[in-house]
C-alpha positions as a printed Julia matrix, in Angstrom:
70×3 Matrix{Float64}:
 -44.84  -25.94  -47.46
 -47.15  -25.0   -44.6
 -44.36  -24.97  -41.99
 -41.83  -22.13  -42.18
 -38.42  -22.44  -40.5
 -37.03  -19.17  -39.17
 -33.48  -20.29  -38.38
 -31.97  -17.66  -40.68
 -33.81  -14.88  -38.82
 -32.66  -16.2   -35.45
 -29.06  -16.6   -36.63
 -29.0   -13.04  -37.96
 -30.44  -11.67  -34.71
 -27.7   -13.45  -32.75
 -24.87  -12.68  -35.17
 -24.12  -16.39  -35.54
 -22.83  -18.01  -38.71
 -24.27  -21.2   -40.18
 -20.97  -22.96  -39.49
 -20.93  -21.94  -35.82
 -24.57  -22.92  -35.46
 -24.13  -26.29  -37.16
 -21.16  -27.16  -34.95
 -22.94  -26.09  -31.76
 -26.08  -28.08  -32.63
 -24.17  -31.12  -33.9
 -25.48  -31.2   -37.48
 -23.82  -30.52  -40.8
 -24.02  -27.12  -42.53
 -25.75  -28.97  -45.39
 -28.51  -30.1   -43.01
 -28.86  -26.53  -41.72
 -29.41  -25.46  -45.34
 -32.07  -28.17  -45.77
 -33.88  -26.85  -42.7
 -33.55  -23.19  -43.72
 -34.84  -23.85  -47.23
 -37.9   -25.75  -46.04
 -36.83  -29.03  -47.66
 -36.7   -31.04  -44.43
 -39.36  -33.74  -44.14
 -38.82  -34.24  -40.41
 -36.86  -32.9   -37.44
 -35.91  -35.06  -34.49
 -36.96  -33.71  -31.11
 -33.34  -34.05  -29.97
 -32.26  -31.8   -32.86
 -35.03  -29.29  -32.13
 -34.0   -29.31  -28.47
 -30.37  -28.6   -29.44
 -31.46  -25.8   -31.8
 -33.5   -24.17  -29.02
 -30.65  -24.57  -26.52
 -28.09  -23.01  -28.87
 -30.37  -20.16  -29.97
 -31.9   -19.7   -26.49
 -35.42  -19.82  -27.9
 -38.65  -21.81  -27.92
 -39.71  -24.26  -30.69
 -42.35  -21.75  -31.8
 -39.56  -19.25  -32.51
 -38.0   -21.74  -34.94
 -41.12  -23.21  -36.59
 -44.35  -21.49  -37.6
 -47.44  -22.51  -39.5
 -48.15  -20.64  -42.74
 -51.47  -21.62  -44.34
 -51.19  -22.48  -48.01
 -53.52  -20.63  -50.4
 -56.54  -22.63  -51.43
């Protein structure tokens, strides 16, 4: 996938568990795993806003573009 999700890096930097993060954002730990593993097809802006609020970051810290090899 051309979009990488760096939630695991941000969680590690903040010493936050997936369970704590999921509860603070208001999503299930299973949905956090879907995001972390790059299997999500979409993310609601309200969810992205909550992620940024909880992690005290910008959307670009969570998502980044990784060009696929041709």
